[in-house]
Amino acid sequence: MARTQLLETADEAVAGIEDGSTVLVGGFGLAGMPFDLIDALIRQGATDLTIVSNNAGNGEVGLAALLKAGRVRKVLCSFPRQSDSYVFDELYLAGRIELEVVPQGNLAERMRAAGAGIGAFYGPTAVGTSLAEGKESRVIDGREYLLEYPIRGDYALISAHHADRLGNLVYRKTARNFGPVMAAAASTTIVQVNGVVETGSLDPEAVVTPSIYVDRVVAVEERHYTVQGAR
Amino acid sequence: MTDLFHAGTAEDHPVETGTVEHLDRGPLTMDELAEVIARDIPEGSFLNLGIGQPTKIADHLPAELGVILHTENGMLGMGPAADGDQIDPDLTNAGKVPVTELPGASYFHHADSFAMMRGGHLDVCVLGAYQVAANGDLANWHTGKPDAIPAVGGAMDLAIGAKDVLVMMTLFGKDGTPKLVRSCSYPLTGVGCVSRVYTDHGIFEVGGESVVVRATWGISVADLEERLGMPLATVA
């Protein structure tokens, strides 16, 4: 689809996500988490999903709510276990969800490879560890590497700060995290933003994700969630 | 406090005084240990501090040292923890704690953040550990217990990516078991990746022919050898 669709509601934005899809979900903890799109996906009803995300949900909002609704078959993530990941923990310990742990940098680079048309790559992370089991390895210039395959999404659900009407995206601070790589790695990229601005009003030098990667955009109310301050 | 720093061992401050035993006091507190490590961070380094105890090191880095903090969720130039009105949910560190930005900060996406790590651009990282082996093997991601939920985060990428990997930990577990060992019994994070281990009881160089103890606090080298069950070399 050439032109990015600007949609009125998050429900319209997630329409058509099929059962069994692989969905890349942005965010690092709560920063950059596309809450409204996930809530809409819960209402939409798609199930048997494979979710690729850095974490496996916090508290009972966002990804944790999707897990709690029983829609997720498998999670690929780097860091499921957190102080407030009890929804995932219970499902996992009950054997009701599959987990593939992927080192954080490999998670990012494997999605980057998918978006960049790379068939596979050799990376040094996890050599000699249990996460290397079953992977092809090769010594290049005296150093051992593991063969890593791309992670593609049928859909990406991400959050950005602003989009213009063409779908060019800018982010805010560390909420950028996985957004740009996921936008490129999915067949259909769906973005929630805090605001849509007129085309031409974003500085072209500052655009982080060009519109070519973006399929659907919806503006949402800025959500004020609580984060714990320093102790 | 100055006796904490007899063991200053940054490359630009070579130690010529040999191994120092500080027997007139007990082991270091974690804050004192953070201060000792901060003294060894070379001027102008790009530095990543692991989640947990290593974040304390930032409190002891003088601004004039020009150290730039990297956080793997996508930022260089990270400032101190945010408080009150400074708290911004879009600005956190790798431990998801709200932080601040310093002048000259930059943001980048995750693939770039780990590319700068893996690509050898990051000078130093300091990580916590369950165990470190004499050969520099690191175990810090998984206890290996059957009911434990594995979570690796960026630990494996950091372990093989940073040019110099330092460990900050207590030398003994709560049950007194040594955490500096001949070979790790916990699942490995990285092979032969650690260069130096900073602990409450001493500083050790690993990965060479023998483990070299640079300094001790509250215990002699001879007693350490006995408690660790391994021979220790001293600084010539």
PDB file of C-alpha atoms in Angstrom, chain B residues 9-138:
ATOM      1  CA  THR B   9      44.546   0.663  38.462  1.00  0.00           C
ATOM      2  CA  ALA B  10      43.295   2.531  35.403  1.00  0.00           C
ATOM      3  CA  GLU B  11      45.607   2.088  32.435  1.00  0.00           C
ATOM      4  CA  ASP B  12      46.683   5.688  32.694  1.00  0.00           C
ATOM      5  CA  HIS B  13      47.533   5.300  36.386  1.00  0.00           C
ATOM      6  CA  PRO B  14      49.649   2.134  36.512  1.00  0.00           C
ATOM      7  CA  VAL B  15      50.065   0.626  39.943  1.00  0.00           C
ATOM      8  CA  GLU B  16      53.617   0.275  41.109  1.00  0.00           C
ATOM      9  CA  THR B  17      52.967  -0.399  44.721  1.00  0.00           C
ATOM     10  CA  GLY B  18      52.130  -4.090  44.533  1.00  0.00           C
ATOM     11  CA  THR B  19      49.171  -5.769  46.159  1.00  0.00           C
ATOM     12  CA  VAL B  20      47.765  -3.843  49.094  1.00  0.00           C
ATOM     13  CA  GLU B  21      46.151  -5.626  52.029  1.00  0.00           C
ATOM     14  CA  HIS B  22      43.848  -3.325  54.009  1.00  0.00           C
ATOM     15  CA  LEU B  23      43.657  -5.226  57.280  1.00  0.00           C
ATOM     16  CA  ASP B  24      42.819  -2.276  59.543  1.00  0.00           C
ATOM     17  CA  ARG B  25      39.164  -2.301  58.479  1.00  0.00           C
ATOM     18  CA  GLY B  26      36.369  -4.603  57.345  1.00  0.00           C
ATOM     19  CA  PRO B  27      35.191  -5.281  53.816  1.00  0.00           C
ATOM     20  CA  LEU B  28      34.007  -2.379  51.649  1.00  0.00           C
ATOM     21  CA  THR B  29      30.380  -1.343  51.585  1.00  0.00           C
ATOM     22  CA  MET B  30      28.806  -1.354  48.123  1.00  0.00           C
ATOM     23  CA  ASP B  31      28.994   2.462  48.086  1.00  0.00           C
ATOM     24  CA  GLU B  32      32.700   2.367  48.888  1.00  0.00           C
ATOM     25  CA  LEU B  33      33.175  -0.267  46.223  1.00  0.00           C
ATOM     26  CA  ALA B  34      31.363   1.957  43.714  1.00  0.00           C
ATOM     27  CA  GLU B  35      33.809   4.738  44.642  1.00  0.00           C
ATOM     28  CA  VAL B  36      36.791   2.439  44.105  1.00  0.00           C
ATOM     29  CA  ILE B  37      35.501   1.394  40.666  1.00  0.00           C
ATOM     30  CA  ALA B  38      34.760   4.983  39.677  1.00  0.00           C
ATOM     31  CA  ARG B  39      38.430   5.816  40.277  1.00  0.00           C
ATOM     32  CA  ASP B  40      39.404   3.189  37.703  1.00  0.00           C
ATOM     33  CA  ILE B  41      37.167   4.437  34.887  1.00  0.00           C
ATOM     34  CA  PRO B  42      39.463   6.105  32.339  1.00  0.00           C
ATOM     35  CA  GLU B  43      38.862   9.757  31.512  1.00  0.00           C
ATOM     36  CA  GLY B  44      36.494  10.319  28.591  1.00  0.00           C
ATOM     37  CA  SER B  45      35.191   6.748  28.494  1.00  0.00           C
ATOM     38  CA  PHE B  46      31.902   5.703  27.017  1.00  0.00           C
ATOM     39  CA  LEU B  47      30.567   3.638  29.907  1.00  0.00           C
ATOM     40  CA  ASN B  48      27.609   1.309  30.430  1.00  0.00           C
ATOM     41  CA  LEU B  49      26.552   0.471  33.980  1.00  0.00           C
ATOM     42  CA  GLY B  50      24.539  -2.704  34.540  1.00  0.00           C
ATOM     43  CA  ILE B  51      21.242  -2.788  36.386  1.00  0.00           C
ATOM     44  CA  GLY B  52      21.499  -2.910  40.181  1.00  0.00           C
ATOM     45  CA  GLN B  53      24.632  -2.157  42.202  1.00  0.00           C
ATOM     46  CA  PRO B  54      26.758  -0.868  39.277  1.00  0.00           C
ATOM     47  CA  THR B  55      24.413   2.124  38.823  1.00  0.00           C
ATOM     48  CA  LYS B  56      25.866   3.481  42.097  1.00  0.00           C
ATOM     49  CA  ILE B  57      29.172   4.089  40.275  1.00  0.00           C
ATOM     50  CA  ALA B  58      27.633   7.050  38.426  1.00  0.00           C
ATOM     51  CA  ASP B  59      27.324   8.912  41.748  1.00  0.00           C
ATOM     52  CA  HIS B  60      31.103   8.841  42.138  1.00  0.00           C
ATOM     53  CA  LEU B  61      32.183   9.957  38.648  1.00  0.00           C
ATOM     54  CA  PRO B  62      33.359  13.565  38.781  1.00  0.00           C
ATOM     55  CA  ALA B  63      31.957  15.653  35.887  1.00  0.00           C
ATOM     56  CA  GLU B  64      35.462  16.741  34.893  1.00  0.00           C
ATOM     57  CA  LEU B  65      36.303  13.110  34.070  1.00  0.00           C
ATOM     58  CA  GLY B  66      34.111  13.535  30.978  1.00  0.00           C
ATOM     59  CA  VAL B  67      32.682  10.013  31.143  1.00  0.00           C
ATOM     60  CA  ILE B  68      29.606   9.582  28.924  1.00  0.00           C
ATOM     61  CA  LEU B  69      27.014   7.073  30.102  1.00  0.00           C
ATOM     62  CA  HIS B  70      25.364   4.744  27.615  1.00  0.00           C
ATOM     63  CA  THR B  71      22.047   3.111  28.375  1.00  0.00           C
ATOM     64  CA  GLU B  72      21.147   0.246  26.074  1.00  0.00           C
ATOM     65  CA  ASN B  73      17.545   1.340  25.647  1.00  0.00           C
ATOM     66  CA  GLY B  74      18.900   4.024  23.357  1.00  0.00           C
ATOM     67  CA  MET B  75      20.787   6.963  24.827  1.00  0.00           C
ATOM     68  CA  LEU B  76      24.236   8.453  25.319  1.00  0.00           C
ATOM     69  CA  GLY B  77      24.688  11.241  27.835  1.00  0.00           C
ATOM     70  CA  MET B  78      22.372   9.866  30.479  1.00  0.00           C
ATOM     71  CA  GLY B  79      22.156  12.009  33.610  1.00  0.00           C
ATOM     72  CA  PRO B  80      21.222  11.167  37.205  1.00  0.00           C
ATOM     73  CA  ALA B  81      17.927   9.576  38.236  1.00  0.00           C
ATOM     74  CA  ALA B  82      14.925  11.866  37.805  1.00  0.00           C
ATOM     75  CA  ASP B  83      12.922  13.064  40.761  1.00  0.00           C
ATOM     76  CA  GLY B  84       9.624  14.913  41.196  1.00  0.00           C
ATOM     77  CA  ASP B  85       8.763  17.083  38.195  1.00  0.00           C
ATOM     78  CA  GLN B  86      11.744  15.756  36.263  1.00  0.00           C
ATOM     79  CA  ILE B  87      10.107  12.339  35.899  1.00  0.00           C
ATOM     80  CA  ASP B  88       9.229  11.704  32.250  1.00  0.00           C
ATOM     81  CA  PRO B  89       7.822   8.271  31.329  1.00  0.00           C
ATOM     82  CA  ASP B  90       9.552   8.552  27.932  1.00  0.00           C
ATOM     83  CA  LEU B  91      13.000   8.835  29.529  1.00  0.00           C
ATOM     84  CA  THR B  92      14.193   5.822  31.498  1.00  0.00           C
ATOM     85  CA  ASN B  93      17.346   3.793  31.941  1.00  0.00           C
ATOM     86  CA  ALA B  94      17.791   0.088  31.217  1.00  0.00           C
ATOM     87  CA  GLY B  95      16.299  -0.715  34.620  1.00  0.00           C
ATOM     88  CA  LYS B  96      13.168   1.275  33.641  1.00  0.00           C
ATOM     89  CA  VAL B  97      13.992   3.893  36.273  1.00  0.00           C
ATOM     90  CA  PRO B  98      13.253   7.489  35.170  1.00  0.00           C
ATOM     91  CA  VAL B  99      16.470   9.391  34.451  1.00  0.00           C
ATOM     92  CA  THR B 100      17.533  12.780  33.108  1.00  0.00           C
ATOM     93  CA  GLU B 101      19.509  13.867  30.057  1.00  0.00           C
ATOM     94  CA  LEU B 102      22.745  15.853  30.124  1.00  0.00           C
ATOM     95  CA  PRO B 103      23.753  18.525  27.592  1.00  0.00           C
ATOM     96  CA  GLY B 104      25.090  16.709  24.529  1.00  0.00           C
ATOM     97  CA  ALA B 105      22.843  13.687  25.000  1.00  0.00           C
ATOM     98  CA  SER B 106      21.675  11.715  21.975  1.00  0.00           C
ATOM     99  CA  TYR B 107      18.931   9.167  21.347  1.00  0.00           C
ATOM    100  CA  PHE B 108      18.967   6.223  18.947  1.00  0.00           C
ATOM    101  CA  HIS B 109      16.983   3.083  18.288  1.00  0.00           C
ATOM    102  CA  HIS B 110      17.715  -0.318  19.757  1.00  0.00           C
ATOM    103  CA  ALA B 111      19.550  -1.807  16.783  1.00  0.00           C
ATOM    104  CA  ASP B 112      21.952   1.167  16.790  1.00  0.00           C
ATOM    105  CA  SER B 113      22.355   0.974  20.551  1.00  0.00           C
ATOM    106  CA  PHE B 114      23.501  -2.635  20.376  1.00  0.00           C
ATOM    107  CA  ALA B 115      25.528  -2.060  17.202  1.00  0.00           C
ATOM    108  CA  MET B 116      27.644   0.473  19.087  1.00  0.00           C
ATOM    109  CA  MET B 117      28.131  -2.129  21.796  1.00  0.00           C
ATOM    110  CA  ARG B 118      28.851  -5.106  19.534  1.00  0.00           C
ATOM    111  CA  GLY B 119      30.928  -2.965  17.189  1.00  0.00           C
ATOM    112  CA  GLY B 120      33.505  -2.259  19.889  1.00  0.00           C
ATOM    113  CA  HIS B 121      32.706   1.418  20.403  1.00  0.00           C
ATOM    114  CA  LEU B 122      31.818   1.175  24.069  1.00  0.00           C
ATOM    115  CA  ASP B 123      34.936   1.441  26.247  1.00  0.00           C
ATOM    116  CA  VAL B 124      33.829  -0.083  29.530  1.00  0.00           C
ATOM    117  CA  CYS B 125      30.856  -1.806  31.065  1.00  0.00           C
ATOM    118  CA  VAL B 126      30.402  -2.784  34.696  1.00  0.00           C
ATOM    119  CA  LEU B 127      28.044  -5.692  35.337  1.00  0.00           C
ATOM    120  CA  GLY B 128      26.781  -7.560  38.362  1.00  0.00           C
ATOM    121  CA  ALA B 129      27.351 -11.323  38.495  1.00  0.00           C
ATOM    122  CA  TYR B 130      26.278 -14.566  40.116  1.00  0.00           C
ATOM    123  CA  GLN B 131      29.706 -16.042  39.371  1.00  0.00           C
ATOM    124  CA  VAL B 132      32.934 -15.184  37.582  1.00  0.00           C
ATOM    125  CA  ALA B 133      35.491 -17.865  36.732  1.00  0.00           C
ATOM    126  CA  ALA B 134      39.264 -17.577  36.881  1.00  0.00           C
ATOM    127  CA  ASN B 135      39.377 -17.588  33.074  1.00  0.00           C
ATOM    128  CA  GLY B 136      36.990 -14.615  32.830  1.00  0.00           C
ATOM    129  CA  ASP B 137      33.790 -16.566  32.123  1.00  0.00           C
ATOM    130  CA  LEU B 138      30.741 -14.668  33.334  1.00  0.00           C
TER     131      LEU B 138
END
